Tab-separated table of C-alpha atoms in Angstrom:
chain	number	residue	atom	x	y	z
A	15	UNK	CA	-32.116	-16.311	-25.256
A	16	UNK	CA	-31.713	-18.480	-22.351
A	17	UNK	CA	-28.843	-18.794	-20.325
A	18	UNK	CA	-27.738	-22.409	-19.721
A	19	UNK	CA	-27.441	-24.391	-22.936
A	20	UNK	CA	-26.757	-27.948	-21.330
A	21	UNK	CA	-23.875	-28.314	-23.318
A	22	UNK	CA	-21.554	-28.584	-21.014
A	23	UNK	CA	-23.149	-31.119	-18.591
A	24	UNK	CA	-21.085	-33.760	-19.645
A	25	UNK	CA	-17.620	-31.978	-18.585
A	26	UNK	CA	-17.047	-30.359	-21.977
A	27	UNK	CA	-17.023	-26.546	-23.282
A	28	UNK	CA	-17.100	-24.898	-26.110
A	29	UNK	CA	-13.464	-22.941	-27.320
A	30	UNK	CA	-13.145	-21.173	-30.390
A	31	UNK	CA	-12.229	-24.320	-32.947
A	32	UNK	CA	-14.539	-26.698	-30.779
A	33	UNK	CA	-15.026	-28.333	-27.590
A	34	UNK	CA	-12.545	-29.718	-24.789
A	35	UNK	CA	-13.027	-30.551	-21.645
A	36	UNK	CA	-13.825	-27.995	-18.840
A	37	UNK	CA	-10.087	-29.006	-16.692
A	38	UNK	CA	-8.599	-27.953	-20.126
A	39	UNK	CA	-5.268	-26.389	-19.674
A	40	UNK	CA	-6.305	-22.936	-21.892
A	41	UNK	CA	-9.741	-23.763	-20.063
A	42	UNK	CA	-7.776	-23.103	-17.038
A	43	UNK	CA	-6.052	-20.498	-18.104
A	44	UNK	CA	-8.973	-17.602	-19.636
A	45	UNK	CA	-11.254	-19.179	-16.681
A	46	UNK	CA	-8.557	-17.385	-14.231
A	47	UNK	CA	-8.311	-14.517	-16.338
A	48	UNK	CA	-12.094	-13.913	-15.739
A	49	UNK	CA	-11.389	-14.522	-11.784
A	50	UNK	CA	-9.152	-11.981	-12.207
A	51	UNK	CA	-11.420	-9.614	-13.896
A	52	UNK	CA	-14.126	-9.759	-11.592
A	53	UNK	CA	-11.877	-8.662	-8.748
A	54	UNK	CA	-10.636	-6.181	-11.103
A	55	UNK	CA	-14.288	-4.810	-11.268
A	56	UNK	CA	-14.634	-4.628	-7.385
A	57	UNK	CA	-11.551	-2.640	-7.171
A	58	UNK	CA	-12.661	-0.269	-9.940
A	59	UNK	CA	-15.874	0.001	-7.894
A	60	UNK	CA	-14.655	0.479	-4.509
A	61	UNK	CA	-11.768	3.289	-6.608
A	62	UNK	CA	-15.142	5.278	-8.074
A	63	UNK	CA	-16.786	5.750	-5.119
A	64	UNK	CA	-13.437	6.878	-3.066
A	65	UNK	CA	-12.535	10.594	-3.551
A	66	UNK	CA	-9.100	11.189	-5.900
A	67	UNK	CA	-8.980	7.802	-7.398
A	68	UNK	CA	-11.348	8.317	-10.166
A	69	UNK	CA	-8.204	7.651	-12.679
A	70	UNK	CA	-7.334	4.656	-10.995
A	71	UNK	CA	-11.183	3.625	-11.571
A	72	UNK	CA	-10.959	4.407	-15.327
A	73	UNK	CA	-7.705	2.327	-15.429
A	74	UNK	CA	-9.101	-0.339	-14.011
A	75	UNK	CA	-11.760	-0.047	-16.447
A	76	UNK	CA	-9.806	-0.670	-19.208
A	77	UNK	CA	-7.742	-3.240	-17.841
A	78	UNK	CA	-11.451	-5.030	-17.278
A	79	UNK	CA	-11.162	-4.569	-21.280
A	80	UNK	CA	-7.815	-5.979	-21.873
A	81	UNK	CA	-8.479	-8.903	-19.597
A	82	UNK	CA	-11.377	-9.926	-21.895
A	83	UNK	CA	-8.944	-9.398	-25.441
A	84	UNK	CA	-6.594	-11.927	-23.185
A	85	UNK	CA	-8.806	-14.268	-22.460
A	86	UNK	CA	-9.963	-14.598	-26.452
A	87	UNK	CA	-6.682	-14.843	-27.136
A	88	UNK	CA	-6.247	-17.721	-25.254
A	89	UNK	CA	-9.525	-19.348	-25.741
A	90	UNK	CA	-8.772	-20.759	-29.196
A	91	UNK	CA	-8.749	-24.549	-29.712
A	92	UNK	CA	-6.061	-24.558	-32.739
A	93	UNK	CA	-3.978	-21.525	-32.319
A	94	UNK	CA	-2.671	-21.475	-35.425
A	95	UNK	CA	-4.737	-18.871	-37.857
A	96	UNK	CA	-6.089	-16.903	-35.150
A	97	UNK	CA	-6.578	-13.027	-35.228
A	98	UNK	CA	-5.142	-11.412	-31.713
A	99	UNK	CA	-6.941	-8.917	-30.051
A	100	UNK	CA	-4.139	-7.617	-27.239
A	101	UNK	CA	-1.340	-6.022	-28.421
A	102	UNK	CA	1.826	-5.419	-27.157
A	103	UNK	CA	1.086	-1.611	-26.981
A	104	UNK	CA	-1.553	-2.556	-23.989
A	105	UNK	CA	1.812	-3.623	-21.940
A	106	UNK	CA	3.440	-0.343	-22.774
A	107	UNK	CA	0.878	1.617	-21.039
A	108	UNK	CA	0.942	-0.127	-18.177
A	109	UNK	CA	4.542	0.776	-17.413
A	110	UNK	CA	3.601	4.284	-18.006
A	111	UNK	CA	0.650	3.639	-15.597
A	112	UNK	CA	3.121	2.051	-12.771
A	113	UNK	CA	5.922	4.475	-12.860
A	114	UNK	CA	2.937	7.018	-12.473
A	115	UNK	CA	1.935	4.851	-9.562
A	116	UNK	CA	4.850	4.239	-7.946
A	117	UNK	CA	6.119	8.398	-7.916
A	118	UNK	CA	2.678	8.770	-5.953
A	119	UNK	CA	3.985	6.669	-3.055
A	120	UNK	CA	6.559	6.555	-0.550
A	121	UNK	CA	9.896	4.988	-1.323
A	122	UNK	CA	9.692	1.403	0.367
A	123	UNK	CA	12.960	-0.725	1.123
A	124	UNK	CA	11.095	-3.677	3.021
A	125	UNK	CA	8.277	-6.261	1.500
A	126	UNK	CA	4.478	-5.104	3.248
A	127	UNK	CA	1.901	-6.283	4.012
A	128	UNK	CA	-0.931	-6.585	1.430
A	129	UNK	CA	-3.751	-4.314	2.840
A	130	UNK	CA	-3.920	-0.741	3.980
A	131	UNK	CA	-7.236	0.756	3.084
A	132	UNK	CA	-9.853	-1.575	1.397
A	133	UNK	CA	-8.988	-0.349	-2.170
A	134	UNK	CA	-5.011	-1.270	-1.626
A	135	UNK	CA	-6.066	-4.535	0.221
A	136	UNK	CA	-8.326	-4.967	-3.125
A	137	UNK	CA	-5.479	-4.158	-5.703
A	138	UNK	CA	-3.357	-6.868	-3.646
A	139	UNK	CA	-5.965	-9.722	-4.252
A	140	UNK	CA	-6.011	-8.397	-7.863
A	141	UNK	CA	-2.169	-8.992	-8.321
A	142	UNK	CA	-2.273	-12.363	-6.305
A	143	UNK	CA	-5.027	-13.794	-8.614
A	144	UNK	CA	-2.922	-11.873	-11.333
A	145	UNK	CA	0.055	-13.986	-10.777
A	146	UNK	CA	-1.986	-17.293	-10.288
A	147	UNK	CA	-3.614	-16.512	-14.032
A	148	UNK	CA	0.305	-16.213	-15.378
A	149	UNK	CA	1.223	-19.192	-13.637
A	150	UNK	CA	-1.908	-21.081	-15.808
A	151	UNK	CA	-0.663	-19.170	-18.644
A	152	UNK	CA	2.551	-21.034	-18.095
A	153	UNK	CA	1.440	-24.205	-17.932
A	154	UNK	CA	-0.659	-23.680	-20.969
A	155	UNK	CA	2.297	-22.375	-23.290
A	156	UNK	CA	3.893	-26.063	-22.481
A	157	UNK	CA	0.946	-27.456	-24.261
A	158	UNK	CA	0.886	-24.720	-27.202
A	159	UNK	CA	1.684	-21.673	-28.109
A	160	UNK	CA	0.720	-18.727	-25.609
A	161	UNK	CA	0.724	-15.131	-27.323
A	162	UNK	CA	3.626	-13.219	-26.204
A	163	UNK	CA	1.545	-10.044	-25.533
A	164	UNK	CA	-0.693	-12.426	-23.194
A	165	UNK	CA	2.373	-13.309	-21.143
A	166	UNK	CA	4.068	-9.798	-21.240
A	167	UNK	CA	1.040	-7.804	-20.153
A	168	UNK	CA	0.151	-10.810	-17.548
A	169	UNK	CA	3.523	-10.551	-16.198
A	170	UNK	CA	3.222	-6.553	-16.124
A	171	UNK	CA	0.146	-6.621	-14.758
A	172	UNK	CA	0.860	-7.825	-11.247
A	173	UNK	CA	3.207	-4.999	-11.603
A	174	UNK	CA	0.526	-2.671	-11.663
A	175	UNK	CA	-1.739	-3.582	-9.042
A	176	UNK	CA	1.881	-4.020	-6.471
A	177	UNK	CA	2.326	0.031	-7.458
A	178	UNK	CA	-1.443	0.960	-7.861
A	179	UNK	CA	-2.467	-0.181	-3.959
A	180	UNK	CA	0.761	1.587	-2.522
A	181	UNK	CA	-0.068	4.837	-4.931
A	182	UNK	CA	-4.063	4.149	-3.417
A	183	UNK	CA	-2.801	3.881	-0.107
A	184	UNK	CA	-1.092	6.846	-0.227
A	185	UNK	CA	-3.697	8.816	-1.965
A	186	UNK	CA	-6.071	7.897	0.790
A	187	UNK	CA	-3.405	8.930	3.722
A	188	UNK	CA	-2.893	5.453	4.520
A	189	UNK	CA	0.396	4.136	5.325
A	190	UNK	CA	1.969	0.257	3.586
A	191	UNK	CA	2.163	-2.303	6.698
A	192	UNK	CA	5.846	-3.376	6.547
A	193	UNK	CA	6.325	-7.469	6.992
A	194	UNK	CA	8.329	-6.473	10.382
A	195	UNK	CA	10.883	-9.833	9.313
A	196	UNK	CA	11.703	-8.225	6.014
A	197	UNK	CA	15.384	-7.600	5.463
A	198	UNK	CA	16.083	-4.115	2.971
A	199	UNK	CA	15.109	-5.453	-0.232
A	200	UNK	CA	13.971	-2.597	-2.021
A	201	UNK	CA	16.650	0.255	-3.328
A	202	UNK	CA	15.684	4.043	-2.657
A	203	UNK	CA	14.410	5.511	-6.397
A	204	UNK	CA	16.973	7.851	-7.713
């Protein structure tokens, strides 16, 4: 099999349904989700090779996973008919996941700075790109309709990388960088 097809020199790709062109809103939208899940899969290799973050790895794992289910959901040219692949348990576990995360670290009141050690500073371009692939999921569900689990778990994700680098940071006796400006913004956990 060879890798380039020279379909798509023309400014089109192939969905699931047909072709559209490569700019294509849902185009847009899975193309980000596999952004995302690249950076995903440097974090989860930079977590492996760091001592007491070998669950964060495995996490990250299967977010790498859930990431792909999203971006077949999305990748569909008539949505109507179409068999989903993420469900909305996937979004669930991720809220167990971050309240895990977030009792590993210190309470915070003021925003900080994305960064730490290299694994936070990872997790931080992880929810940045994260938020930039709900924002094209957005603009996509003005066009048709978006799953709901795709926008749920998209939304919780950038959750979970915001409480996974602190929890990393502090696994890794690194302290969060507060933004020095930052008025109290964050309540104590009861």
């Amino acid at each position: 099999m060879k890798l380039y097809t020279r379909t798509g020199d023309g400014g089109q790709t192939s969905v699931k349904g047909g072709r559209v062109r490569k700019d294509d809103a849902r185009v847009e939208a899975y193309g980000t989700i596999d952004e995302l899940n690249s950076f995903v899969g440097l974090a989860a290799a930079m977590a492996a090779a760091r001592e007491g973050l070998g669950t964060l790895a495995a996490e990250l794992v299967e977010i790498q996973q859930e990431l792909f289910d999203c971006g077949s959901d999305l990748a569909f040219r008539d949505p109507a008919n179409r068999e989903l692949k993420l469900t909305a348990e996937a979004a669930m576990r991720l809220e167990g996941w971050i309240d895990a995360h977030d009792a590993a670290a210190p309470d915070i009141t003021r925003f900080i700075l994305p960064g730490g050690s290299d694994v936070a500073a990872q997790l931080h371009v992880c929810r940045t790109v994260c938020r930039r692939a709900e924002r094209r999921a957005v603009t996509l569900s003005a066009e048709v309709e978006v799953p709901a689990p795709v926008m749920v778990y998209l939304n919780r994700l950038s959750d979970y990388f915001f409480a996974a680098a602190r929890a990393a940071n502090a696994r890794l006796g690194v302290s969060d960088a507060e933004y020095v400006r930052s008025a109290d913004v964050f309540r104590k956990r009861d």
